[in-house]
Coordinates of C-alpha atoms in Angstrom, one line a residue:
Chain C
X1007 CA 14.8 -63.0 39.8
X1008 CA 15.2 -62.6 43.4
X1009 CA 16.8 -65.0 45.5
X1010 CA 15.5 -63.7 49.0
X1011 CA 12.2 -65.4 48.1
X1012 CA 13.9 -68.8 47.7
X1013 CA 15.7 -68.9 50.9
X1014 CA 11.8 -68.8 52.4
X1015 CA 10.8 -71.7 50.6
X1016 CA 14.1 -73.5 50.8
X1017 CA 12.5 -75.3 54.5
X1018 CA 9.7 -76.5 52.1
X1019 CA 9.6 -80.4 51.3
X1020 CA 8.1 -82.8 49.4
X1021 CA 4.4 -82.4 48.8
X1022 CA 4.2 -79.0 49.4
X1023 CA 6.3 -78.0 46.7
X1024 CA 4.0 -79.3 44.3
X1025 CA 1.9 -76.4 45.3
X1026 CA 4.2 -73.4 44.9
X1027 CA 4.2 -71.6 41.5
X1028 CA 6.4 -72.4 38.6
X1029 CA 8.6 -69.4 39.2
X1030 CA 9.4 -70.4 42.9
X1031 CA 10.6 -74.0 41.8
X1032 CA 12.6 -72.4 38.8
X1033 CA 14.4 -70.1 41.1
X1034 CA 14.9 -72.9 43.7
X1035 CA 16.2 -75.0 40.9
X1036 CA 18.7 -72.2 40.1
X1037 CA 20.0 -71.8 43.9
X1038 CA 20.6 -75.6 43.9
X1039 CA 17.8 -76.4 46.2
X1040 CA 17.3 -80.4 45.8
X1041 CA 13.8 -80.2 46.9
X1042 CA 12.6 -77.6 44.5
X1043 CA 14.9 -78.8 41.9
X1044 CA 13.4 -82.2 41.8
X1045 CA 9.6 -80.6 42.0
X1046 CA 10.5 -78.5 39.0
X1047 CA 11.9 -81.5 37.0
X1048 CA 8.8 -83.5 38.0
X1049 CA 6.4 -80.7 37.0
X1050 CA 7.8 -80.2 33.5
X1051 CA 9.2 -83.4 32.6
X1052 CA 6.4 -84.6 30.5
X1053 CA 6.4 -81.2 28.6
X1054 CA 10.1 -81.1 27.9
X1055 CA 10.3 -84.5 26.9
X1056 CA 7.5 -84.6 24.8
X1057 CA 8.7 -81.5 22.6
X1058 CA 12.1 -83.2 22.5
X1059 CA 10.5 -86.9 21.2
X1060 CA 8.3 -85.1 18.9
X1061 CA 11.0 -83.3 17.4
X1062 CA 13.8 -85.7 17.5
X1063 CA 11.6 -88.9 17.2
X1064 CA 14.1 -90.8 18.9
X1065 CA 13.5 -92.0 22.8
X1066 CA 17.5 -92.2 23.5
X1067 CA 18.2 -88.7 22.3
X1068 CA 14.9 -86.9 23.4
X1069 CA 16.0 -88.1 26.9
X1070 CA 19.6 -86.4 26.3
X1071 CA 17.8 -83.2 24.9
X1072 CA 15.4 -83.1 27.9
X1073 CA 18.3 -83.6 30.4
X1074 CA 20.0 -80.8 28.3
X1075 CA 17.1 -78.7 28.7
X1076 CA 16.7 -78.8 32.6
X1077 CA 20.6 -78.0 32.7
X1078 CA 19.7 -74.8 30.6
X1079 CA 16.8 -74.2 33.2
X1080 CA 19.3 -74.8 35.8
X1081 CA 22.2 -72.6 34.4
X1082 CA 20.3 -70.0 33.4
X1083 CA 17.5 -69.5 36.0
X1084 CA 17.9 -66.0 37.1
X1085 CA 17.2 -64.9 33.5
X1086 CA 14.1 -66.2 33.4
X1087 CA 11.6 -63.3 33.1
X1088 CA 7.6 -64.0 34.1
X1089 CA 7.0 -60.7 31.9
X1090 CA 7.9 -62.3 28.7
X1091 CA 5.9 -65.6 29.0
X1092 CA 5.7 -68.9 31.3
X1093 CA 8.3 -70.7 32.7
X1094 CA 5.9 -73.8 30.7
X1095 CA 6.7 -71.6 27.5
X1096 CA 10.6 -70.6 28.1
X1097 CA 11.4 -74.1 28.9
X1098 CA 9.5 -75.4 25.9
X1099 CA 11.6 -73.1 23.5
X1100 CA 14.7 -74.3 25.5
X1101 CA 14.0 -78.0 24.6
X1102 CA 12.5 -77.0 21.3
X1103 CA 15.9 -75.3 20.6
X1104 CA 18.3 -78.3 21.3
X1105 CA 16.0 -80.8 19.8
X1106 CA 16.1 -78.6 16.4
X1107 CA 19.9 -78.7 17.2
X1108 CA 19.9 -82.3 16.8
X1109 CA 17.8 -82.6 13.7
X1110 CA 20.5 -79.8 11.8
X1111 CA 23.6 -82.4 13.1
X1112 CA 21.9 -84.8 11.4
X1113 CA 22.5 -85.7 8.1
X1114 CA 18.9 -87.3 7.6
X1115 CA 16.1 -85.3 6.6
X1116 CA 14.3 -83.4 9.5
X1117 CA 11.4 -85.2 9.2
X1118 CA 9.4 -87.6 6.7
X1119 CA 6.4 -85.5 5.1
X1120 CA 4.6 -88.6 5.2
X1121 CA 4.9 -88.3 9.6
X1122 CA 3.2 -84.8 9.2
X1123 CA -0.3 -86.0 9.1
X1124 CA 0.1 -87.8 12.3
X1125 CA 1.7 -85.1 14.1
X1126 CA -0.8 -82.5 13.0
X1127 CA -3.4 -84.4 14.3
X1128 CA -1.5 -85.1 17.6
X1129 CA -1.3 -81.2 17.7
X1130 CA -4.9 -80.1 16.6
X1131 CA -6.8 -82.9 18.8
X1132 CA -7.8 -82.0 22.3
X1133 CA -8.0 -84.7 24.7
X1134 CA -10.2 -84.5 27.5
X1135 CA -7.5 -85.1 29.9
X1136 CA -5.9 -81.7 28.4
X1137 CA -9.1 -79.9 29.0
X1138 CA -6.9 -77.3 31.2
X1139 CA -5.7 -75.8 27.9
X1140 CA -6.3 -72.2 27.5
X1141 CA -8.7 -70.5 25.0
X1142 CA -5.9 -69.5 23.2
X1143 CA -4.6 -73.0 22.8
X1144 CA -7.9 -74.2 21.5
X1145 CA -8.3 -71.0 19.4
X1146 CA -4.8 -72.0 18.0
X1147 CA -5.7 -75.9 17.6
X1148 CA -8.6 -74.7 15.5
X1149 CA -6.9 -72.3 13.4
X1150 CA -4.4 -75.2 12.6
X1151 CA -6.7 -77.9 12.0
X1152 CA -8.5 -75.4 9.6
X1153 CA -5.6 -74.5 7.5
X1154 CA -5.3 -75.8 3.9
X1155 CA -3.2 -78.9 4.2
X1156 CA -0.2 -77.5 2.4
X1157 CA 0.0 -74.5 4.8
X1158 CA -0.4 -76.8 7.8
X1159 CA 2.8 -78.6 6.6
X1160 CA 4.6 -76.1 5.9
X1161 CA 3.9 -74.4 9.1
X1162 CA 4.8 -77.4 10.8
X1163 CA 7.9 -78.2 8.9
X1164 CA 9.4 -74.8 9.4
X1165 CA 8.0 -74.3 13.3
X1166 CA 8.0 -77.6 14.8
X1167 CA 11.2 -79.1 12.5
X1168 CA 13.2 -75.9 11.9
X1169 CA 13.1 -76.5 8.4
X1170 CA 14.1 -73.7 6.1
X1171 CA 11.7 -72.7 3.1
X1172 CA 14.4 -74.2 0.9
X1173 CA 14.3 -77.6 2.6
X1174 CA 10.7 -77.5 2.7
X1175 CA 10.7 -76.8 -1.0
X1176 CA 12.7 -79.7 -1.9
X1177 CA 10.8 -81.9 0.5
X1178 CA 7.6 -81.0 -0.9
X1179 CA 8.9 -80.7 -4.8
X1180 CA 7.6 -77.2 -5.1
X1181 CA 9.3 -74.0 -6.1
X1182 CA 10.8 -71.8 -3.2
X1183 CA 8.8 -69.0 -3.7
X1184 CA 5.6 -71.2 -3.0
X1185 CA 7.0 -72.7 0.0
X1186 CA 8.0 -69.1 1.4
X1187 CA 4.3 -68.2 0.9
X1188 CA 2.7 -71.5 2.3
X1189 CA 4.8 -70.8 5.6
X1190 CA 3.9 -66.9 5.7
X1191 CA 0.2 -67.0 4.7
X1192 CA 0.0 -70.2 7.2
X1193 CA 1.6 -68.1 9.8
X1194 CA -0.4 -65.1 9.3
X1195 CA -3.7 -67.1 9.6
X1196 CA -2.7 -68.5 12.8
X1197 CA -1.3 -65.3 13.8
X1198 CA -4.8 -63.8 13.1
X1199 CA -6.5 -66.4 15.3
X1200 CA -4.7 -65.4 18.5
X1201 CA -4.8 -61.7 18.2
X1202 CA -7.6 -60.9 19.9
X1203 CA -6.3 -62.7 22.5
X1204 CA -3.0 -60.9 22.4
X1205 CA -4.8 -57.8 22.4
X1206 CA -6.4 -58.6 25.7
X1207 CA -3.6 -59.9 27.3
X1208 CA -1.5 -57.1 26.6
Chain F
X872 CA 26.2 -53.0 6.8
X873 CA 24.6 -50.2 4.6
X874 CA 23.9 -52.2 2.0
X875 CA 21.6 -54.2 3.9
X876 CA 19.1 -51.4 4.6
X877 CA 17.1 -51.6 1.3
X878 CA 14.3 -54.0 2.1
X879 CA 10.9 -52.4 2.0
X880 CA 8.2 -53.7 4.7
X881 CA 6.6 -55.3 2.1
X882 CA 9.7 -57.4 1.5
X883 CA 10.3 -58.1 5.1
X884 CA 6.8 -59.3 5.4
X885 CA 7.4 -61.9 2.7
X886 CA 9.9 -63.2 5.1
X887 CA 8.7 -62.2 8.5
X888 CA 7.3 -65.8 9.3
X889 CA 10.2 -67.7 8.6
X890 CA 12.7 -65.2 10.5
X891 CA 10.0 -65.7 13.6
X892 CA 10.5 -69.2 13.5
X893 CA 14.3 -69.0 13.3
X894 CA 14.2 -70.5 9.8
X895 CA 15.7 -67.5 8.1
X896 CA 19.5 -67.8 7.0
X897 CA 22.2 -66.2 5.5
X898 CA 21.9 -63.0 3.6
X899 CA 18.1 -63.0 3.6
X900 CA 18.4 -63.1 7.3
X901 CA 20.7 -60.3 7.7
X902 CA 18.7 -58.2 5.3
X903 CA 15.3 -58.7 7.4
X904 CA 17.6 -58.3 10.9
X905 CA 18.8 -54.8 9.3
X906 CA 15.2 -53.7 7.9
X907 CA 14.0 -54.6 11.5
X908 CA 16.7 -52.6 13.1
X909 CA 15.0 -49.3 11.8
X910 CA 11.2 -50.2 11.6
X911 CA 8.9 -50.5 14.7
X912 CA 5.9 -51.6 12.6
X913 CA 7.8 -54.7 11.4
X914 CA 9.3 -55.5 14.8
X915 CA 6.1 -55.8 16.2
X916 CA 4.7 -58.0 13.5
X917 CA 7.6 -60.2 14.3
X918 CA 6.8 -60.4 17.4
X919 CA 3.4 -61.5 17.0
X920 CA 4.6 -63.9 15.0
X921 CA 7.5 -65.4 17.3
X922 CA 4.4 -65.8 20.0
X923 CA 2.2 -67.2 17.7
X924 CA 5.0 -70.0 16.8
X925 CA 5.9 -70.1 20.5
X926 CA 1.8 -70.8 21.0
X927 CA 2.6 -74.0 18.6
X928 CA 5.1 -75.4 20.4
X929 CA 2.7 -75.5 23.5
X930 CA 0.3 -77.8 21.4
X931 CA 3.1 -80.4 21.1
X932 CA 2.1 -83.5 22.9
X933 CA 3.6 -84.2 26.1
X934 CA 5.2 -87.6 26.7
X935 CA 6.3 -89.7 30.0
X936 CA 10.1 -89.8 29.9
X937 CA 11.9 -93.0 30.8
X938 CA 11.8 -94.4 34.1
X939 CA 14.6 -92.8 36.4
X940 CA 15.2 -89.5 34.3
X941 CA 14.6 -87.3 37.5
X942 CA 17.2 -89.1 39.2
X943 CA 19.4 -88.8 36.1
X944 CA 18.7 -85.0 35.5
X945 CA 19.4 -84.7 39.4
X946 CA 22.6 -86.5 39.1
X947 CA 23.7 -84.6 35.8
X948 CA 22.8 -81.1 38.0
X949 CA 24.9 -82.5 40.7
X950 CA 22.1 -82.4 43.0
X951 CA 21.7 -84.9 45.0
X952 CA 18.5 -86.6 46.7
X953 CA 16.7 -83.9 49.1
X954 CA 19.6 -82.9 51.9
X955 CA 20.5 -79.4 53.1
X956 CA 23.4 -78.2 51.1
X957 CA 25.2 -74.7 52.1
X958 CA 27.4 -74.7 49.0
X959 CA 26.2 -75.3 45.3
X960 CA 28.2 -77.7 43.3
X961 CA 28.5 -76.9 39.8
X962 CA 30.0 -78.8 37.1
X963 CA 32.5 -76.6 35.3
X964 CA 31.2 -75.0 32.1
X965 CA 31.5 -76.3 28.7
X966 CA 31.6 -74.6 25.4
X967 CA 28.4 -75.9 23.8
X968 CA 29.5 -77.0 20.1
X969 CA 27.9 -79.7 19.2
X970 CA 27.0 -78.6 15.8
X971 CA 24.2 -75.9 17.0
X972 CA 22.2 -74.8 13.9
X973 CA 22.2 -71.5 12.7
X974 CA 18.3 -71.1 12.7
X975 CA 18.9 -69.2 15.6
X976 CA 20.6 -66.0 16.0
X977 CA 21.9 -67.4 19.5
X978 CA 22.8 -70.5 20.8
X979 CA 20.3 -72.2 23.2
X980 CA 21.4 -70.0 26.2
X981 CA 18.3 -68.5 28.4
X982 CA 20.2 -65.6 28.8
X983 CA 20.5 -64.9 25.0
X984 CA 16.9 -65.4 25.1
X985 CA 16.4 -62.4 27.6
X986 CA 18.5 -60.5 26.2
X987 CA 17.5 -60.6 22.3
X988 CA 13.8 -61.1 23.3
X989 CA 13.6 -57.5 24.7
X990 CA 12.0 -56.5 21.5
X991 CA 10.0 -59.3 20.6
X992 CA 7.1 -61.4 21.9
X993 CA 7.9 -64.4 23.6
X994 CA 11.3 -65.5 24.1
X995 CA 12.2 -64.3 20.8
X996 CA 14.6 -66.6 20.3
X997 CA 14.8 -66.3 16.5
X998 CA 15.5 -62.7 15.9
X999 CA 18.0 -60.2 17.3
X1000 CA 16.6 -57.0 17.3
X1001 CA 17.1 -53.7 19.6
X1002 CA 17.9 -55.7 23.2
X1003 CA 17.1 -54.4 26.7
X1004 CA 20.7 -53.2 27.3
X1005 CA 22.1 -52.4 24.0
X1006 CA 25.6 -51.1 25.3
X1007 CA 26.3 -54.8 26.7
X1008 CA 25.2 -56.5 23.3
X1009 CA 27.7 -56.1 20.5
X1010 CA 27.7 -57.8 17.5
X1011 CA 29.8 -58.1 14.0
X1012 CA 28.9 -59.3 10.4
X1013 CA 31.4 -62.2 9.2
X1014 CA 32.9 -60.9 6.0
X1015 CA 34.5 -63.4 3.9
X1016 CA 38.0 -62.8 3.2
X1017 CA 38.0 -64.1 -0.2
X1018 CA 35.0 -62.0 -1.7
X1019 CA 33.5 -59.9 0.8
X1020 CA 30.5 -61.3 0.8
X1021 CA 28.4 -61.9 4.2
X1022 CA 28.9 -65.2 5.1
X1023 CA 27.7 -64.7 9.3
X1024 CA 27.1 -63.1 12.2
X1025 CA 28.8 -62.9 15.5
X1026 CA 27.1 -61.9 19.0
X1027 CA 28.8 -60.9 22.1
X1028 CA 27.2 -60.3 25.3
X1029 CA 29.1 -59.0 28.3
X1030 CA 26.6 -58.2 30.7
X1031 CA 25.8 -59.9 34.1
X1032 CA 27.0 -63.2 32.5
X1033 CA 28.6 -63.1 29.2
X1034 CA 28.5 -64.9 25.9
X1035 CA 29.5 -65.0 22.8
X1036 CA 27.9 -66.7 19.5
X1037 CA 28.8 -67.0 16.0
X1038 CA 26.2 -68.0 13.2
X1039 CA 28.0 -69.3 9.7
X1040 CA 26.5 -69.2 6.1
X1041 CA 29.1 -70.6 3.7
X1042 CA 27.8 -71.7 0.2
X1043 CA 28.7 -75.2 0.7
X1044 CA 31.2 -77.4 2.9
X1045 CA 31.2 -79.7 5.6
X1046 CA 34.6 -78.5 7.3
X1047 CA 35.7 -78.0 10.7
X1048 CA 36.4 -74.7 11.0
X1049 CA 37.7 -72.6 14.2
X1050 CA 36.2 -69.7 15.9
X1051 CA 38.6 -66.9 17.6
X1052 CA 37.8 -63.8 19.2
X1053 CA 40.1 -60.7 18.6
X1054 CA 40.3 -58.6 22.1
X1055 CA 41.2 -54.5 21.7
X1056 CA 44.6 -55.5 22.3
X1057 CA 45.1 -57.7 19.1
X1058 CA 45.2 -60.9 21.1
X1059 CA 43.5 -63.7 19.4
X1060 CA 41.8 -66.3 21.4
X1061 CA 40.5 -69.6 20.1
X1062 CA 36.9 -70.0 21.4
X1063 CA 36.3 -73.2 19.7
X1064 CA 35.6 -75.3 16.4
X1065 CA 32.8 -76.8 15.3
X1066 CA 31.8 -78.9 11.8
X1067 CA 30.2 -77.1 9.1
X1068 CA 27.1 -79.0 7.5
X1069 CA 26.5 -78.3 4.0
X1070 CA 27.8 -74.7 4.9
X1071 CA 25.9 -73.9 7.5
X1072 CA 27.0 -74.0 11.3
X1073 CA 27.1 -72.1 14.8
X1074 CA 29.0 -72.0 17.8
X1075 CA 27.9 -70.5 21.0
X1076 CA 30.0 -70.1 24.2
X1077 CA 29.1 -69.1 27.8
X1078 CA 32.0 -67.0 28.3
X1079 CA 35.3 -66.0 27.1
X1080 CA 38.6 -65.6 28.7
X1081 CA 40.8 -62.1 29.2
X1082 CA 39.6 -59.0 30.1
X1083 CA 37.6 -56.6 28.0
X1084 CA 35.7 -57.1 25.3
X1085 CA 36.3 -58.5 21.8
X1086 CA 36.3 -56.2 19.2
X1087 CA 36.6 -58.4 16.4
X1088 CA 36.2 -62.2 15.5
X1089 CA 37.4 -64.7 12.9
X1090 CA 36.6 -67.6 11.0
X1091 CA 39.6 -69.8 10.7
X1092 CA 39.6 -73.0 8.5
X1093 CA 41.2 -76.4 10.2
X1094 CA 44.5 -75.5 8.2
X1095 CA 44.6 -71.8 9.4
X1096 CA 43.9 -70.0 6.8
X1097 CA 41.5 -67.1 7.8
X1098 CA 38.1 -67.6 6.0
X1099 CA 35.9 -64.6 7.5
X1100 CA 36.5 -61.7 9.9
X1101 CA 34.1 -59.5 11.6
X1102 CA 34.3 -56.0 13.3
X1103 CA 32.4 -56.4 16.7
X1104 CA 30.5 -53.0 17.9
X1105 CA 28.0 -52.1 19.9
X1106 CA 24.2 -52.8 18.7
X1107 CA 22.0 -49.4 18.7

């Protein structure tokens, strides 16, 4: 990522930064520009903290994870490649990975299955304030809402809480093969819901 | 790793989603990665599943952080409130060793994401396939000293930045183990130590000291016993 684009925007202050594209704020963060860095944090803190809190379910841990995520972004800003996805997606992945690491280090179970219905509802609902959701997000929500409950739980446990098929099998009291099949079939259905979108975007 | 090349596409498909979501571990994972090494169709399949998984993460609810979060982040990065600074204050890079999980090939390092994600959709943190600059990414399989079982993987990246990552999947154990790199001159460098959880564990480090690229790695127990070794070579 070019640093020259950052030097032009270093003079930008305050509210002007709000209008800059994500990539520019990220470049500024990477270059240590305080104005752009704070704008970057403000822009993405709810996304990052939201992921951390959903996965770790503890506000103190979630804050630590969220801080680490921004630190990673700062440290590796130059590595971000817009061809591979949005800054939001990149940050989300970083935060998610850090949160999963916390879960794995815990001795307790990654998630209480009783919490899954609430999570799945939160994930599949489309509040009006999130009307900015892209079509593909709406398609994915719909597909997730339509998955058989067992597959939705398996996909959420694996995809959101980083649980292996083995862990899911133990948690759900099912054979390992059944857990693997639920993950596979659930993800195939979700992929199918996004496929036309993918083809168009590529 | 020739004995790992026996997985068929149908068999791969059974575990593809787990691989894409980063929850495939141990031998299954090694075999799946070996299959990907020579199967573009399955790589594409994993790309799509990885992208699906990442889009799913995009559905997670957002949440307002506690008051003062932004200030604490800025303090952590050493970036004070808006003021022109000619120099960038960087904190000394710590090694990351707080019990990272082996669910991902690599530690939560974005540099790793870009390199490994080259052949995958999205950021492809969950599977390693042919990277963009293959000559700079080197890998090796950890082979147990006792029974020659494959017990983990080591990745070393020597490009614009340097990092290494080791993931371990033993049968059991919650002991502290030590990760070492072996240089071409035979010199052994201890990179760090981490604790296993039920046999699983991993370690990532943003750099290693010394010139040249490591040619091997060792997993050593806390009392000095070499548990496993790996030969690190260029990935294709």
